[in-house]
Amino acid sequence: MFIIPRIKPRYSLKEVIEFESDPIQRKEKTRTTIILLAGFIIYSIIASIPAYLSKYKHGLVTNISIAVLFLVLGIVLYKTQQHIIITIVGSYMLSIILFIHLIMETDWTIGMDAFWLFILIMPFITDYLAGVFFGTISSLSGYFLSILLFKTSLIGYLQPYGKNMIDWFPIIYIVVMAAAAVMEYELTMFQMHKKSSDKEIAYYQNARSRRLQEQLSIYESNETTIRKYKHDIRHHHRVLMGLINDGKIEDAIAYLKDFDSKLDDVTVVSYCDNQIVNEFLTIYGARCQKLGFKLRAKANVPARIPVESTDLTSLVANVLENAIEAQERIPDPSKRNIQFELTYDGRKLKLLCKNPSIVNARFDEDGLPISTRAVPSGIGTAQIRSVAEKYCGVASFIQENGSFVVRAVMTCM
């Protein structure tokens, strides 16, 4: 038994229409439409010259009418930037001109097949200019024209055509319309996916830039603190020596403890060998200090592991950002706490993050906590699960005894 796979479109028709109506797309398609209109105007003018010289008035009127139509459409398009409306109106007006030309042609020695060939390529032009949905609506003008002339009594006003032409042209036109629609839909999906990918890349680049700036700020702060202690070390040395010489050992011990506590102002900048993990723990560790508590972090991750940097970034950044946000909601700094562990044993990457939370989390049917904030692109609990599943792993989110706990295990070999 053959199993027919279920084909699900990557983007809905609504999403495609919204993308095609995007200001950037509208600007680009407007420019392209103006160029095509200008090309057809030039062609119509050139085609009018032999018609005029041979006194073929019927062809002369048709070519001038097309040139005037496209000129008016180009001017309106330039002023309104409404390429979709112009494409639809233009295709139907052109079909009306061709309809008049075809039924009023009395010299049947002049072949009209070239006009029908042009009509066949119209779906590709309209779909590209107006998009899959509106382009198909626009290209229906050619189908209506073929039905009107080949399937009604108006066929008696046309020059003789072969039976294949009369019977099959409307069907062939529908096939061409379908082919044009599929091709444009695939092209649009590619453009939408590229736009989404570019946006995601830009997000990670901006996040990377922010992390580097924050880390540089930490380095500068550490350097200032170290210089200050280096400058004052002789004074501290003299005070300690004086306390010891005077036999005030307990005072000396208390002084050393006070001095040691001040060294906490120097932020630890090396948690593990992995640069990405180290950057995040350094940055979020500094944020924890500003919130009045110390990040309890344990990381054992080598410099290189078989995990994409964007995935590792999403994983660590999401967990720590959510944990930090939960601590900001706790009014008493003494009750703030984050326990973070990330270890890699050569086969499994294991993550644990536990922090107190004063908000009772609600979970959806998939076990994901429902966010109470606007989640930026690429960050969220759904992203943690997505990354875990990408590496044949699992991620869980629970709230117990007033603490929110995130666990994830991934196979990375």
PDB file of C-alpha atoms in Angstrom, residues 53-255:
ATOM      1  CA  LEU A  53       3.220  52.859 -43.933  1.00  0.00           C
ATOM      2  CA  SER A  54       1.101  49.983 -45.253  1.00  0.00           C
ATOM      3  CA  LYS A  55      -2.101  51.905 -44.472  1.00  0.00           C
ATOM      4  CA  TYR A  56      -3.233  49.107 -42.160  1.00  0.00           C
ATOM      5  CA  LYS A  57      -5.498  51.377 -40.145  1.00  0.00           C
ATOM      6  CA  HIS A  58      -6.976  48.613 -38.008  1.00  0.00           C
ATOM      7  CA  GLY A  59      -3.564  47.590 -36.677  1.00  0.00           C
ATOM      8  CA  LEU A  60      -2.535  51.235 -36.345  1.00  0.00           C
ATOM      9  CA  VAL A  61      -5.531  52.039 -34.130  1.00  0.00           C
ATOM     10  CA  THR A  62      -4.916  48.946 -31.977  1.00  0.00           C
ATOM     11  CA  ASN A  63      -1.237  49.703 -31.409  1.00  0.00           C
ATOM     12  CA  ILE A  64      -1.890  53.361 -30.623  1.00  0.00           C
ATOM     13  CA  SER A  65      -4.702  52.364 -28.242  1.00  0.00           C
ATOM     14  CA  ILE A  66      -2.357  49.976 -26.400  1.00  0.00           C
ATOM     15  CA  ALA A  67       0.370  52.632 -26.207  1.00  0.00           C
ATOM     16  CA  VAL A  68      -2.075  55.218 -24.837  1.00  0.00           C
ATOM     17  CA  LEU A  69      -3.491  52.707 -22.324  1.00  0.00           C
ATOM     18  CA  PHE A  70      -0.061  51.773 -21.001  1.00  0.00           C
ATOM     19  CA  LEU A  71       1.036  55.402 -20.897  1.00  0.00           C
ATOM     20  CA  VAL A  72      -1.987  56.361 -18.779  1.00  0.00           C
ATOM     21  CA  LEU A  73      -1.457  53.332 -16.540  1.00  0.00           C
ATOM     22  CA  GLY A  74       2.213  54.229 -16.107  1.00  0.00           C
ATOM     23  CA  ILE A  75       1.388  57.801 -15.085  1.00  0.00           C
ATOM     24  CA  VAL A  76      -1.288  56.660 -12.613  1.00  0.00           C
ATOM     25  CA  LEU A  77       1.063  53.995 -11.232  1.00  0.00           C
ATOM     26  CA  TYR A  78       3.856  56.527 -10.755  1.00  0.00           C
ATOM     27  CA  LYS A  79       1.526  58.769  -8.745  1.00  0.00           C
ATOM     28  CA  THR A  80      -0.287  56.089  -6.705  1.00  0.00           C
ATOM     29  CA  GLN A  81       2.273  53.236  -6.395  1.00  0.00           C
ATOM     30  CA  GLN A  82      -0.686  50.809  -6.572  1.00  0.00           C
ATOM     31  CA  HIS A  83       0.889  48.183  -8.818  1.00  0.00           C
ATOM     32  CA  ILE A  84      -1.700  45.488  -8.005  1.00  0.00           C
ATOM     33  CA  ILE A  85      -4.685  47.595  -9.081  1.00  0.00           C
ATOM     34  CA  ILE A  86      -2.835  48.822 -12.170  1.00  0.00           C
ATOM     35  CA  THR A  87      -1.938  45.241 -13.155  1.00  0.00           C
ATOM     36  CA  ILE A  88      -5.545  44.053 -12.824  1.00  0.00           C
ATOM     37  CA  VAL A  89      -7.048  47.068 -14.620  1.00  0.00           C
ATOM     38  CA  GLY A  90      -4.350  46.950 -17.290  1.00  0.00           C
ATOM     39  CA  SER A  91      -4.859  43.267 -18.104  1.00  0.00           C
ATOM     40  CA  TYR A  92      -8.636  43.615 -18.464  1.00  0.00           C
ATOM     41  CA  MET A  93      -8.389  46.831 -20.504  1.00  0.00           C
ATOM     42  CA  LEU A  94      -5.833  45.162 -22.770  1.00  0.00           C
ATOM     43  CA  SER A  95      -8.177  42.188 -23.218  1.00  0.00           C
ATOM     44  CA  ILE A  96     -10.971  44.571 -24.195  1.00  0.00           C
ATOM     45  CA  ILE A  97      -8.734  46.213 -26.826  1.00  0.00           C
ATOM     46  CA  LEU A  98      -7.712  42.799 -28.174  1.00  0.00           C
ATOM     47  CA  PHE A  99     -11.361  41.689 -28.178  1.00  0.00           C
ATOM     48  CA  ILE A 100     -12.332  44.668 -30.327  1.00  0.00           C
ATOM     49  CA  HIS A 101      -9.339  44.124 -32.591  1.00  0.00           C
ATOM     50  CA  LEU A 102     -10.060  40.406 -33.110  1.00  0.00           C
ATOM     51  CA  ILE A 103     -13.768  40.692 -33.924  1.00  0.00           C
ATOM     52  CA  MET A 104     -13.365  43.762 -36.137  1.00  0.00           C
ATOM     53  CA  GLU A 105     -10.527  42.412 -38.251  1.00  0.00           C
ATOM     54  CA  THR A 106     -11.900  41.892 -41.766  1.00  0.00           C
ATOM     55  CA  ASP A 107      -8.704  40.945 -43.546  1.00  0.00           C
ATOM     56  CA  TRP A 108      -8.442  37.293 -42.675  1.00  0.00           C
ATOM     57  CA  THR A 109      -5.181  36.932 -44.567  1.00  0.00           C
ATOM     58  CA  ILE A 110      -3.508  38.676 -41.647  1.00  0.00           C
ATOM     59  CA  GLY A 111      -2.807  36.056 -38.995  1.00  0.00           C
ATOM     60  CA  MET A 112      -3.980  36.721 -35.440  1.00  0.00           C
ATOM     61  CA  ASP A 113      -2.099  33.808 -33.868  1.00  0.00           C
ATOM     62  CA  ALA A 114       0.599  36.137 -32.510  1.00  0.00           C
ATOM     63  CA  PHE A 115      -1.973  37.878 -30.318  1.00  0.00           C
ATOM     64  CA  TRP A 116      -3.073  34.557 -28.806  1.00  0.00           C
ATOM     65  CA  LEU A 117       0.546  33.608 -28.129  1.00  0.00           C
ATOM     66  CA  PHE A 118       0.974  36.881 -26.265  1.00  0.00           C
ATOM     67  CA  ILE A 119      -2.169  36.147 -24.252  1.00  0.00           C
ATOM     68  CA  LEU A 120      -0.638  32.799 -23.230  1.00  0.00           C
ATOM     69  CA  ILE A 121       2.336  34.457 -21.531  1.00  0.00           C
ATOM     70  CA  MET A 122       0.146  36.982 -19.707  1.00  0.00           C
ATOM     71  CA  PRO A 123      -0.288  34.836 -16.511  1.00  0.00           C
ATOM     72  CA  PHE A 124       3.484  34.789 -15.953  1.00  0.00           C
ATOM     73  CA  ILE A 125       3.661  38.580 -16.269  1.00  0.00           C
ATOM     74  CA  THR A 126       0.635  39.339 -14.080  1.00  0.00           C
ATOM     75  CA  ASP A 127       1.586  36.804 -11.384  1.00  0.00           C
ATOM     76  CA  TYR A 128       5.060  38.289 -11.117  1.00  0.00           C
ATOM     77  CA  LEU A 129       3.777  41.867 -10.961  1.00  0.00           C
ATOM     78  CA  ALA A 130       0.713  41.425  -8.731  1.00  0.00           C
ATOM     79  CA  GLY A 131       1.512  38.202  -6.867  1.00  0.00           C
ATOM     80  CA  VAL A 132      -0.112  34.770  -6.857  1.00  0.00           C
ATOM     81  CA  PHE A 133      -3.602  35.799  -5.754  1.00  0.00           C
ATOM     82  CA  PHE A 134      -4.121  39.139  -7.477  1.00  0.00           C
ATOM     83  CA  GLY A 135      -2.013  38.077 -10.467  1.00  0.00           C
ATOM     84  CA  THR A 136      -4.310  35.093 -11.041  1.00  0.00           C
ATOM     85  CA  ILE A 137      -7.340  37.389 -10.853  1.00  0.00           C
ATOM     86  CA  SER A 138      -5.650  39.620 -13.402  1.00  0.00           C
ATOM     87  CA  SER A 139      -4.740  36.769 -15.762  1.00  0.00           C
ATOM     88  CA  LEU A 140      -8.356  35.540 -15.791  1.00  0.00           C
ATOM     89  CA  SER A 141      -9.000  38.307 -18.314  1.00  0.00           C
ATOM     90  CA  GLY A 142      -7.235  36.213 -20.959  1.00  0.00           C
ATOM     91  CA  TYR A 143      -9.308  33.167 -20.049  1.00  0.00           C
ATOM     92  CA  PHE A 144     -12.570  35.115 -20.242  1.00  0.00           C
ATOM     93  CA  LEU A 145     -11.481  36.471 -23.627  1.00  0.00           C
ATOM     94  CA  SER A 146     -10.815  32.974 -25.007  1.00  0.00           C
ATOM     95  CA  ILE A 147     -14.128  31.627 -23.689  1.00  0.00           C
ATOM     96  CA  LEU A 148     -16.031  34.633 -25.059  1.00  0.00           C
ATOM     97  CA  LEU A 149     -14.564  34.300 -28.541  1.00  0.00           C
ATOM     98  CA  PHE A 150     -14.144  30.531 -28.912  1.00  0.00           C
ATOM     99  CA  LYS A 151     -17.142  29.195 -26.999  1.00  0.00           C
ATOM    100  CA  THR A 152     -19.889  31.615 -28.088  1.00  0.00           C
ATOM    101  CA  SER A 153     -21.452  32.704 -31.375  1.00  0.00           C
ATOM    102  CA  LEU A 154     -18.865  35.494 -31.561  1.00  0.00           C
ATOM    103  CA  ILE A 155     -16.529  32.936 -33.108  1.00  0.00           C
ATOM    104  CA  GLY A 156     -18.225  33.741 -36.424  1.00  0.00           C
ATOM    105  CA  TYR A 157     -16.596  37.175 -36.356  1.00  0.00           C
ATOM    106  CA  LEU A 158     -13.095  35.704 -36.160  1.00  0.00           C
ATOM    107  CA  GLN A 159     -10.844  34.506 -38.917  1.00  0.00           C
ATOM    108  CA  PRO A 160     -10.911  30.708 -39.328  1.00  0.00           C
ATOM    109  CA  TYR A 161      -8.903  28.766 -36.755  1.00  0.00           C
ATOM    110  CA  GLY A 162      -8.095  25.088 -36.563  1.00  0.00           C
ATOM    111  CA  LYS A 163     -10.234  22.785 -34.413  1.00  0.00           C
ATOM    112  CA  ASN A 164      -7.375  22.226 -31.956  1.00  0.00           C
ATOM    113  CA  MET A 165      -7.033  25.974 -31.445  1.00  0.00           C
ATOM    114  CA  ILE A 166     -10.752  26.427 -30.793  1.00  0.00           C
ATOM    115  CA  ASP A 167     -11.166  23.375 -28.532  1.00  0.00           C
ATOM    116  CA  TRP A 168      -7.943  23.449 -26.560  1.00  0.00           C
ATOM    117  CA  PHE A 169      -6.863  27.068 -26.149  1.00  0.00           C
ATOM    118  CA  PRO A 170      -9.052  27.762 -23.048  1.00  0.00           C
ATOM    119  CA  ILE A 171      -7.835  24.514 -21.464  1.00  0.00           C
ATOM    120  CA  ILE A 172      -4.207  25.244 -22.308  1.00  0.00           C
ATOM    121  CA  TYR A 173      -4.637  28.722 -20.873  1.00  0.00           C
ATOM    122  CA  ILE A 174      -5.879  27.302 -17.560  1.00  0.00           C
ATOM    123  CA  VAL A 175      -2.854  24.985 -17.438  1.00  0.00           C
ATOM    124  CA  VAL A 176      -0.551  27.938 -18.104  1.00  0.00           C
ATOM    125  CA  MET A 177      -2.296  29.920 -15.365  1.00  0.00           C
ATOM    126  CA  ALA A 178      -1.781  27.079 -12.908  1.00  0.00           C
ATOM    127  CA  ALA A 179       1.886  26.723 -13.861  1.00  0.00           C
ATOM    128  CA  ALA A 180       2.459  30.456 -13.467  1.00  0.00           C
ATOM    129  CA  ALA A 181       0.704  30.468 -10.091  1.00  0.00           C
ATOM    130  CA  VAL A 182       2.773  27.538  -8.777  1.00  0.00           C
ATOM    131  CA  MET A 183       6.033  29.081  -9.959  1.00  0.00           C
ATOM    132  CA  GLU A 184       5.195  32.472  -8.438  1.00  0.00           C
ATOM    133  CA  TYR A 185       4.054  30.858  -5.186  1.00  0.00           C
ATOM    134  CA  GLU A 186       7.329  28.935  -4.869  1.00  0.00           C
ATOM    135  CA  LEU A 187       9.322  32.069  -5.674  1.00  0.00           C
ATOM    136  CA  THR A 188       7.350  34.066  -3.103  1.00  0.00           C
ATOM    137  CA  MET A 189       7.861  31.358  -0.457  1.00  0.00           C
ATOM    138  CA  PHE A 190      11.601  31.474  -1.121  1.00  0.00           C
ATOM    139  CA  GLN A 191      11.604  35.263  -0.721  1.00  0.00           C
ATOM    140  CA  MET A 192       9.556  35.023   2.482  1.00  0.00           C
ATOM    141  CA  HIS A 193      11.877  32.376   3.910  1.00  0.00           C
ATOM    142  CA  LYS A 194      14.905  34.468   2.976  1.00  0.00           C
ATOM    143  CA  LYS A 195      13.383  37.531   4.633  1.00  0.00           C
ATOM    144  CA  SER A 196      12.689  35.500   7.774  1.00  0.00           C
ATOM    145  CA  SER A 197      16.235  34.089   7.740  1.00  0.00           C
ATOM    146  CA  ASP A 198      17.750  37.544   7.218  1.00  0.00           C
ATOM    147  CA  LYS A 199      15.693  38.859  10.127  1.00  0.00           C
ATOM    148  CA  GLU A 200      16.864  36.011  12.356  1.00  0.00           C
ATOM    149  CA  ILE A 201      20.490  36.534  11.329  1.00  0.00           C
ATOM    150  CA  ALA A 202      20.161  40.255  12.033  1.00  0.00           C
ATOM    151  CA  TYR A 203      18.700  39.443  15.445  1.00  0.00           C
ATOM    152  CA  TYR A 204      21.630  37.206  16.362  1.00  0.00           C
ATOM    153  CA  GLN A 205      24.128  39.755  15.034  1.00  0.00           C
ATOM    154  CA  ASN A 206      22.536  42.481  17.144  1.00  0.00           C
ATOM    155  CA  ALA A 207      22.460  40.181  20.161  1.00  0.00           C
ATOM    156  CA  ARG A 208      26.117  39.340  19.587  1.00  0.00           C
ATOM    157  CA  SER A 209      26.964  43.033  19.321  1.00  0.00           C
ATOM    158  CA  ARG A 210      25.114  43.806  22.556  1.00  0.00           C
ATOM    159  CA  ARG A 211      26.912  40.981  24.348  1.00  0.00           C
ATOM    160  CA  LEU A 212      30.287  42.219  23.172  1.00  0.00           C
ATOM    161  CA  GLN A 213      29.453  45.742  24.325  1.00  0.00           C
ATOM    162  CA  GLU A 214      28.309  44.483  27.719  1.00  0.00           C
ATOM    163  CA  GLN A 215      31.387  42.313  28.068  1.00  0.00           C
ATOM    164  CA  LEU A 216      33.637  45.232  27.108  1.00  0.00           C
ATOM    165  CA  SER A 217      31.910  47.297  29.788  1.00  0.00           C
ATOM    166  CA  ILE A 218      32.620  44.529  32.310  1.00  0.00           C
ATOM    167  CA  TYR A 219      36.288  44.417  31.286  1.00  0.00           C
ATOM    168  CA  GLU A 220      36.587  48.180  31.625  1.00  0.00           C
ATOM    169  CA  SER A 221      34.882  48.095  35.030  1.00  0.00           C
ATOM    170  CA  ASN A 222      37.215  45.305  36.187  1.00  0.00           C
ATOM    171  CA  GLU A 223      40.250  47.198  34.951  1.00  0.00           C
ATOM    172  CA  THR A 224      39.180  50.321  36.850  1.00  0.00           C
ATOM    173  CA  THR A 225      38.617  48.309  40.030  1.00  0.00           C
ATOM    174  CA  ILE A 226      41.963  46.510  39.747  1.00  0.00           C
ATOM    175  CA  ARG A 227      43.823  49.784  39.162  1.00  0.00           C
ATOM    176  CA  LYS A 228      42.148  51.272  42.219  1.00  0.00           C
ATOM    177  CA  TYR A 229      43.199  48.325  44.416  1.00  0.00           C
ATOM    178  CA  LYS A 230      46.691  48.330  42.937  1.00  0.00           C
ATOM    179  CA  HIS A 231      47.010  52.000  43.813  1.00  0.00           C
ATOM    180  CA  ASP A 232      45.709  51.457  47.341  1.00  0.00           C
ATOM    181  CA  ILE A 233      47.458  48.150  48.076  1.00  0.00           C
ATOM    182  CA  ARG A 234      50.357  49.844  49.888  1.00  0.00           C
ATOM    183  CA  HIS A 235      47.905  51.644  52.176  1.00  0.00           C
ATOM    184  CA  HIS A 236      46.106  48.363  52.936  1.00  0.00           C
ATOM    185  CA  HIS A 237      49.470  46.734  53.600  1.00  0.00           C
ATOM    186  CA  ARG A 238      50.455  49.443  56.097  1.00  0.00           C
ATOM    187  CA  VAL A 239      47.105  49.191  57.924  1.00  0.00           C
ATOM    188  CA  LEU A 240      47.419  45.403  58.228  1.00  0.00           C
ATOM    189  CA  MET A 241      51.025  45.620  59.409  1.00  0.00           C
ATOM    190  CA  GLY A 242      50.026  48.210  62.027  1.00  0.00           C
ATOM    191  CA  LEU A 243      47.174  46.022  63.339  1.00  0.00           C
ATOM    192  CA  ILE A 244      49.437  42.965  63.498  1.00  0.00           C
ATOM    193  CA  ASN A 245      52.266  44.883  65.229  1.00  0.00           C
ATOM    194  CA  ASP A 246      49.778  46.170  67.778  1.00  0.00           C
ATOM    195  CA  GLY A 247      48.572  42.603  68.405  1.00  0.00           C
ATOM    196  CA  LYS A 248      45.096  43.336  67.075  1.00  0.00           C
ATOM    197  CA  ILE A 249      44.789  40.047  65.208  1.00  0.00           C
ATOM    198  CA  GLU A 250      40.978  39.955  65.221  1.00  0.00           C
ATOM    199  CA  ASP A 251      40.821  43.465  63.785  1.00  0.00           C
ATOM    200  CA  ALA A 252      43.293  42.424  61.077  1.00  0.00           C
ATOM    201  CA  ILE A 253      41.150  39.395  60.204  1.00  0.00           C
ATOM    202  CA  ALA A 254      38.026  41.560  60.023  1.00  0.00           C
ATOM    203  CA  TYR A 255      39.869  44.048  57.814  1.00  0.00           C
TER     204      TYR A 255
END
